[in-house]
PDB file of C-alpha atoms in Angstrom:
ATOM      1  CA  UNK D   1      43.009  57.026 -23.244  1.00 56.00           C
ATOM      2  CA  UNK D   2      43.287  53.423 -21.920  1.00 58.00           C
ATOM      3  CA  UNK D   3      45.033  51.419 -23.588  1.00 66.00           C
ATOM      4  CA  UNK D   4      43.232  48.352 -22.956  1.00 73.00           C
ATOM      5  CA  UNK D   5      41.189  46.636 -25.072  1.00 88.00           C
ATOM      6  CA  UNK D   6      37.132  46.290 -23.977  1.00 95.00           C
ATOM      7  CA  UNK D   7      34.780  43.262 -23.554  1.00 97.00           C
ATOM      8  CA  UNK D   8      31.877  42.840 -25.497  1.00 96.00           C
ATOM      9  CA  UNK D   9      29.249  41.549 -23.918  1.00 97.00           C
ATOM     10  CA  UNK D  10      25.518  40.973 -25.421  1.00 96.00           C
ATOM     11  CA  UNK D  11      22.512  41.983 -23.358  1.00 94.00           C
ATOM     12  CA  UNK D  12      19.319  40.899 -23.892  1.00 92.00           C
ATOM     13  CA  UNK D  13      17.402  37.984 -24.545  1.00 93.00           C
ATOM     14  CA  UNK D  14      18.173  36.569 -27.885  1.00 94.00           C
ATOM     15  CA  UNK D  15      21.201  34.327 -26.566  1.00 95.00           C
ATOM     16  CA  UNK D  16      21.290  31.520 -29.112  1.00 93.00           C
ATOM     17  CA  UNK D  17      21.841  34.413 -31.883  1.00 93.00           C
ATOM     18  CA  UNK D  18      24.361  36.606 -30.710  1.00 94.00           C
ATOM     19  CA  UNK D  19      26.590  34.001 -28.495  1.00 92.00           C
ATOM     20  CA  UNK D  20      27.958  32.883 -32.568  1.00 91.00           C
ATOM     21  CA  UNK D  21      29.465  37.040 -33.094  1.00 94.00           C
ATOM     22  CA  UNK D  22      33.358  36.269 -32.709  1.00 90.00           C
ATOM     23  CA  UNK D  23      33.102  39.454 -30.691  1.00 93.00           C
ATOM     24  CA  UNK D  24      30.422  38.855 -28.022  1.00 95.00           C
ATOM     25  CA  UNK D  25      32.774  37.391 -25.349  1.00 96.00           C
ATOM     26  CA  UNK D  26      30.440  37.372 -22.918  1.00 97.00           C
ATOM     27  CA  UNK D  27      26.130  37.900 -22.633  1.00 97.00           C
ATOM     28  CA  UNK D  28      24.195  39.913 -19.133  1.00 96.00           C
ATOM     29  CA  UNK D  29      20.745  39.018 -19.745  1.00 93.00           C
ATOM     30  CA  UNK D  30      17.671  41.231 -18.070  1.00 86.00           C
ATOM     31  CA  UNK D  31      14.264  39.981 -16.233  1.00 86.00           C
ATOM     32  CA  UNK D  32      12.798  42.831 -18.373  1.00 88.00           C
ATOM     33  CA  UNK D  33      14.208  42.293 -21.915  1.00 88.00           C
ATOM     34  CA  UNK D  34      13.044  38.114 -21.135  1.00 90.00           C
ATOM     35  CA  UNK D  35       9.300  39.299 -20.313  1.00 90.00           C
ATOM     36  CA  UNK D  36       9.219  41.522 -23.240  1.00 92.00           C
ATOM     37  CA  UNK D  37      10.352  37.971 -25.455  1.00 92.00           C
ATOM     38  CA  UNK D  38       7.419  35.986 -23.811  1.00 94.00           C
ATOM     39  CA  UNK D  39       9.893  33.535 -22.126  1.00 94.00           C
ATOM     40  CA  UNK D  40       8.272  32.315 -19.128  1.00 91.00           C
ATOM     41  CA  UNK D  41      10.161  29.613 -17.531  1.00 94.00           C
ATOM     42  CA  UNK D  42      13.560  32.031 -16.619  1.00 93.00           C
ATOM     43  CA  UNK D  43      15.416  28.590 -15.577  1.00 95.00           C
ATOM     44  CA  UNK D  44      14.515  26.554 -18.379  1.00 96.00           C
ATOM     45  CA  UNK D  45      15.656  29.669 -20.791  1.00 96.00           C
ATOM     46  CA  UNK D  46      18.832  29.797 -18.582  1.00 96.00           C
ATOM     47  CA  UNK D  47      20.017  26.096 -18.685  1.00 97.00           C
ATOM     48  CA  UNK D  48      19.072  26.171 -22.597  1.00 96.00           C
ATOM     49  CA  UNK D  49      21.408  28.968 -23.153  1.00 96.00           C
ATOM     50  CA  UNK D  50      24.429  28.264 -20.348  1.00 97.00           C
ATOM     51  CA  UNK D  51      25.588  25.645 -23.357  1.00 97.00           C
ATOM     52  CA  UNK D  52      25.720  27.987 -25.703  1.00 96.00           C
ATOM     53  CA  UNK D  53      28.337  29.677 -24.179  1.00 96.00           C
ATOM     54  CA  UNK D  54      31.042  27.645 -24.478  1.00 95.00           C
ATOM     55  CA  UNK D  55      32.906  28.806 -20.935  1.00 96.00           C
ATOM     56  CA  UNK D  56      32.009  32.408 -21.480  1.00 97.00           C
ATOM     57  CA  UNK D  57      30.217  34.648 -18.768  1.00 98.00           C
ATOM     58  CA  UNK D  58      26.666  34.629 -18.715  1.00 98.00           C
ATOM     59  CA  UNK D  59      24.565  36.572 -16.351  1.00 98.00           C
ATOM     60  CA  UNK D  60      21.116  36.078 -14.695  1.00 97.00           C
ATOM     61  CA  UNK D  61      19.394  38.288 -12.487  1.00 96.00           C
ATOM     62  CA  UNK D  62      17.531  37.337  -9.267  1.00 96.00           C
ATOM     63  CA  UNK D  63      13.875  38.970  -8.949  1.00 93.00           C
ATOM     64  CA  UNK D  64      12.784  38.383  -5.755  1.00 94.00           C
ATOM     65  CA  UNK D  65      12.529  41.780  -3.293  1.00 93.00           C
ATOM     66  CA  UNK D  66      13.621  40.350  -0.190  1.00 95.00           C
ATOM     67  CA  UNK D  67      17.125  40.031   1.240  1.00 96.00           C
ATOM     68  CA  UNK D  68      16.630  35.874   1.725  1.00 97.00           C
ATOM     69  CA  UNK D  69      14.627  35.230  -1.130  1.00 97.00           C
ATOM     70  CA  UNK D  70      17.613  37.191  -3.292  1.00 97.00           C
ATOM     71  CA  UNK D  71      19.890  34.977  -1.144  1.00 98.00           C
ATOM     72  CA  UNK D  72      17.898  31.642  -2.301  1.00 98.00           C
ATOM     73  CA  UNK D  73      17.743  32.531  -6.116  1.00 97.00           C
ATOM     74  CA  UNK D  74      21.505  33.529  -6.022  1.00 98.00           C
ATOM     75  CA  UNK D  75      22.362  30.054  -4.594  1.00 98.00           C
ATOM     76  CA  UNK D  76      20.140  28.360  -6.879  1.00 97.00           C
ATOM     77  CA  UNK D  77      21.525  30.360  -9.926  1.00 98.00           C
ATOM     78  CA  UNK D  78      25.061  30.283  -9.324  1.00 96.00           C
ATOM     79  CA  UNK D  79      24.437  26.723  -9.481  1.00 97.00           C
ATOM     80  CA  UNK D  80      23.573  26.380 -13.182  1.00 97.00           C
ATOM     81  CA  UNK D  81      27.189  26.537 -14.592  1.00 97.00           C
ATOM     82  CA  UNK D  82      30.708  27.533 -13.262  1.00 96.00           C
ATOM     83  CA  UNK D  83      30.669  30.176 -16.448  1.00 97.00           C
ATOM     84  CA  UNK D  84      27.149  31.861 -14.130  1.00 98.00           C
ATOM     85  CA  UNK D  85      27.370  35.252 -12.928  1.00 98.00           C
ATOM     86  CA  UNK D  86      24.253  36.188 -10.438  1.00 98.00           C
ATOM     87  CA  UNK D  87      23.236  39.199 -10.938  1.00 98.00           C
ATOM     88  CA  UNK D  88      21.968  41.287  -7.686  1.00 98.00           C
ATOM     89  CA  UNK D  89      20.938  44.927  -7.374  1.00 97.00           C
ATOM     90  CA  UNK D  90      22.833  47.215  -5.376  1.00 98.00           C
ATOM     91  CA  UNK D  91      20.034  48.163  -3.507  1.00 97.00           C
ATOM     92  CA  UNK D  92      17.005  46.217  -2.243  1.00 96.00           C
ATOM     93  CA  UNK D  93      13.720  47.497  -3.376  1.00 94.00           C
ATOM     94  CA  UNK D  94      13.430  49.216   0.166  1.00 95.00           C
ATOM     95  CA  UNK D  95      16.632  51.371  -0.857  1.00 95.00           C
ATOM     96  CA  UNK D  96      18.901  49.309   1.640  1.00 97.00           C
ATOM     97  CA  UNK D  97      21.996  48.414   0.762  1.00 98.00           C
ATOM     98  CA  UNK D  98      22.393  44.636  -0.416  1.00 98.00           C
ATOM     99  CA  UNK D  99      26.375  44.894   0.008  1.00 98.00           C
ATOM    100  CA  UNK D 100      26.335  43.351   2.990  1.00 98.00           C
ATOM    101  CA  UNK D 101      24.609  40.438   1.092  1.00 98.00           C
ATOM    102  CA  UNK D 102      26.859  40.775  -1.962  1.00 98.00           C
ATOM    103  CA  UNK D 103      30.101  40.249   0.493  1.00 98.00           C
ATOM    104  CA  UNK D 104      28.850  37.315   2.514  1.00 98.00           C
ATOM    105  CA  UNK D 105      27.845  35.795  -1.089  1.00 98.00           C
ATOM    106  CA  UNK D 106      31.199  36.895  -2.925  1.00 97.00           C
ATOM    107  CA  UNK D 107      33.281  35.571   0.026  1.00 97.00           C
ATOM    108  CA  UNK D 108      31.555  32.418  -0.295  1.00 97.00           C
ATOM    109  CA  UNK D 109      32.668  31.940  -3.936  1.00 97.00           C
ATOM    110  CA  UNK D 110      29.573  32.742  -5.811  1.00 98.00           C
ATOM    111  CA  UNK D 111      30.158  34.611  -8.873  1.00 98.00           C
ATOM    112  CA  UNK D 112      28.953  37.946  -8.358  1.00 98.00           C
ATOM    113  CA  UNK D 113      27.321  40.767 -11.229  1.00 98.00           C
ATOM    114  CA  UNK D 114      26.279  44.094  -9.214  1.00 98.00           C
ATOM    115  CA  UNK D 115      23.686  45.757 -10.770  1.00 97.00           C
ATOM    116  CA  UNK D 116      21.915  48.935 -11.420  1.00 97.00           C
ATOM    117  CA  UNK D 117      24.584  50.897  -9.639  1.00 98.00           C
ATOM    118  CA  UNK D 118      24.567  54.534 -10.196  1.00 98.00           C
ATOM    119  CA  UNK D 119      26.397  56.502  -7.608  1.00 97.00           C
ATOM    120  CA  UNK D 120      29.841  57.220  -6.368  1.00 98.00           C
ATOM    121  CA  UNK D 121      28.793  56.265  -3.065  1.00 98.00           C
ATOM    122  CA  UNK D 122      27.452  52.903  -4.407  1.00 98.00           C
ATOM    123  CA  UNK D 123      30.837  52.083  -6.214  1.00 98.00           C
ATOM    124  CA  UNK D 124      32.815  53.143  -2.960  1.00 98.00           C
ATOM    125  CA  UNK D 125      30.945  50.760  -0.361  1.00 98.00           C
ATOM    126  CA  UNK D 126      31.369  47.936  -2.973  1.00 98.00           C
ATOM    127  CA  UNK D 127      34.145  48.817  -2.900  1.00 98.00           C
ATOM    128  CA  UNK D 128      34.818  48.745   1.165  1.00 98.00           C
ATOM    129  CA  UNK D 129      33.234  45.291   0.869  1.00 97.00           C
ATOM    130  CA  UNK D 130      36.693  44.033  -0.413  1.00 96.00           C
ATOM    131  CA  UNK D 131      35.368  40.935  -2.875  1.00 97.00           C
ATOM    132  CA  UNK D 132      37.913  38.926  -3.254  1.00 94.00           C
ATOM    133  CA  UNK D 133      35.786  36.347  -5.945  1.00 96.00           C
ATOM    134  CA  UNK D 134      35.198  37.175  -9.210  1.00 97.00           C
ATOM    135  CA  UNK D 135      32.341  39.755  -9.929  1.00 98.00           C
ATOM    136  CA  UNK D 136      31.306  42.436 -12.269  1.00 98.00           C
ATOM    137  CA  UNK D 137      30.183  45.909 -11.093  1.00 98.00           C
ATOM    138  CA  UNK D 138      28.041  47.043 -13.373  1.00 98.00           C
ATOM    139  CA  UNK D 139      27.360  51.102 -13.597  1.00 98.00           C
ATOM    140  CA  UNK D 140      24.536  51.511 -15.356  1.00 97.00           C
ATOM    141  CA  UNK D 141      25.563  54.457 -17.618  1.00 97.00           C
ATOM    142  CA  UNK D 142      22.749  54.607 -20.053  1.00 94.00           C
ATOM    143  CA  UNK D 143      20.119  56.013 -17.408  1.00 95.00           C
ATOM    144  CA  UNK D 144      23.111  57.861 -15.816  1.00 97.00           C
ATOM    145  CA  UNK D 145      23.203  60.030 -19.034  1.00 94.00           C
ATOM    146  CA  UNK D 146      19.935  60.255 -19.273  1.00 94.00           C
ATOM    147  CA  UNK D 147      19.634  61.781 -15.988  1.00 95.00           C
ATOM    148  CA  UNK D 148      22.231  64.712 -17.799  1.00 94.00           C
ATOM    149  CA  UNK D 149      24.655  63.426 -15.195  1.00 94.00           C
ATOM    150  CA  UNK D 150      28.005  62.893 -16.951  1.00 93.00           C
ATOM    151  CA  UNK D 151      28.562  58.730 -16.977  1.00 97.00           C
ATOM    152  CA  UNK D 152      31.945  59.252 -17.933  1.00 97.00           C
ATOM    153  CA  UNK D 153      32.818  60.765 -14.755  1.00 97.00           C
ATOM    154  CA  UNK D 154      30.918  57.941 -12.726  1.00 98.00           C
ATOM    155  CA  UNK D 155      32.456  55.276 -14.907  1.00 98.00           C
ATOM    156  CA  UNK D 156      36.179  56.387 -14.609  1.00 98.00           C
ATOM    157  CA  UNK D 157      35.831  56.792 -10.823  1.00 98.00           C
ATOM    158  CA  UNK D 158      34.771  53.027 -10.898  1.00 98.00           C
ATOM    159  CA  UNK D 159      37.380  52.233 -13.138  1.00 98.00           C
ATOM    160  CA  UNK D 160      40.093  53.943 -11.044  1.00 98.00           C
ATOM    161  CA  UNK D 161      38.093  52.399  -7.555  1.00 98.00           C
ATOM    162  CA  UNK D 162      38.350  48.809  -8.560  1.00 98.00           C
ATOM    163  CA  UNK D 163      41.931  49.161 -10.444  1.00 97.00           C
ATOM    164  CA  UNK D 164      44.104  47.601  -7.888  1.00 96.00           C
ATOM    165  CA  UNK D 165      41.060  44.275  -6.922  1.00 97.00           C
ATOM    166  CA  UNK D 166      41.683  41.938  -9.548  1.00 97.00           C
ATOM    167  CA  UNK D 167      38.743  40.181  -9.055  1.00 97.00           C
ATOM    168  CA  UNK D 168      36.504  42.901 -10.202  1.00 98.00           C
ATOM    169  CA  UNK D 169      35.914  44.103 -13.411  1.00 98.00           C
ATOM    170  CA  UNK D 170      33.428  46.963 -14.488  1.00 98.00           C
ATOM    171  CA  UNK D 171      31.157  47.224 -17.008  1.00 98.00           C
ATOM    172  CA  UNK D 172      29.436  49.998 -18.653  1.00 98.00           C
ATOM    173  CA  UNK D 173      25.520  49.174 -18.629  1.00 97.00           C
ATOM    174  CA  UNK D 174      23.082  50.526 -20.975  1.00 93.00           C
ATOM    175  CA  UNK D 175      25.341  51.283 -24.429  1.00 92.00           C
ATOM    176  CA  UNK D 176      22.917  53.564 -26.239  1.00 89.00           C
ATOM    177  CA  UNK D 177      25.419  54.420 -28.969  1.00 90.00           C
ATOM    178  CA  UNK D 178      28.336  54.100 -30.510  1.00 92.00           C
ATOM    179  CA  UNK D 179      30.363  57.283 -29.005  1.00 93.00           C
ATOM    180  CA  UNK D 180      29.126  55.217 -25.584  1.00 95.00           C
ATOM    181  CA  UNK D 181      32.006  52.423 -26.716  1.00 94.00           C
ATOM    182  CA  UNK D 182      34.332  54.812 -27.635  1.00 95.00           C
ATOM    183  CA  UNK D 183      34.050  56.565 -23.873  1.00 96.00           C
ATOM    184  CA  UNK D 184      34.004  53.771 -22.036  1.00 97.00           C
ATOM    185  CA  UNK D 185      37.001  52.482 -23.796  1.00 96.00           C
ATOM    186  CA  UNK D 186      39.183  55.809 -23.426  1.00 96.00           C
ATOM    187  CA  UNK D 187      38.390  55.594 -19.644  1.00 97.00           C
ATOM    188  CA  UNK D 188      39.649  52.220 -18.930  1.00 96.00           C
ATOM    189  CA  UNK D 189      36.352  50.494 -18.705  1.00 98.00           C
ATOM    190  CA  UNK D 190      36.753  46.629 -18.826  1.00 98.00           C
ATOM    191  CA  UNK D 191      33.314  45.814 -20.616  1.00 98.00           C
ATOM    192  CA  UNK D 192      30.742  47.045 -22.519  1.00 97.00           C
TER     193      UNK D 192
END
């Protein structure tokens, strides 16, 4: 059991509500829970909400298929607020690795979230990539146990992966219940 205490952060699209809880420390929002709101105008609803924050993280997620026009958006977002996170899949639509990206964007000092990672082998070539700028890797444990693989396992070999990096922290996606807090807190997860 860790003995560390775990981030809360909120995910979803209803910012201006849940950046008041004294315990939401941080928000992740989604391209998919923002269509399902209606909102429209993705940089308008970021720049209304960066404020909102006070400092705390806040992530957006780039939408755009191809390598350079995930490059562009994570320039442009990145750009929004010094508290932005950019959040970019692990994997390109095509099922390449975007690592290469991630690196060459981490080493330039943009403030990295990567997303929708799933696999052992994902968490050890992010973690061969060395970033040495703050980022998130974010396993996304909800689908994982949906799958009836065990997310636990997955999570704690992130955890133990990205131990020694202090620039990285990990976060456990897709908290479908409350025994999902209590696991990633016993196996040293840094958010939820």
């Amino acid at each position: 059991m860790s003995n560390k205490k775990i981030k809360v952060f909120y995910d979803g699209s209803s910012v201006a509500e849940y950046s008041n809880y004294a315990n939401v420390v941080g928000v992740t929002t989604n391209i998919s829970f923002l269509k399902q709101a209606g909102i429209r105008d993705y940089k308008s609803f970021a720049l209304s909400t960066i404020p909102l924050m006070r400092g705390r993280p806040i992530s957006f997620q780039v939408f755009d298929p191809s390598p350079k026009g995930i490059e562009e958006q994570a320039r442009e977002i990145t750009s929004w607020g010094s508290n932005v996170y950019v959040k970019i899949p692990v994997v390109y639509p095509t099922g390449e690795s975007a690592v290469p990206l991630i690196k060459k964007l981490s080493d330039e000092a943009l403030t990295i979230n990567v997303t929708c990672v799933y696999t052992k082998k994902q968490i050890e070539e992010i973690a061969a990539a060395n970033l040495q700028h703050t980022s998130i890797v974010s396993v996304f444990c909800g689908r994982i146990n949906d799958t009836g693989t065990d997310a636990v396992e997955i999570m704690t070999h992130a955890n133990d992966t990205f131990s020694t990096n202090p620039h990285v922290e990990t976060l456990w996606a897709g908290c479908q219940r409350t025994r999902d807090i209590l696991d990633a807190q016993n196996c040293g997860t840094d958010i939820i």
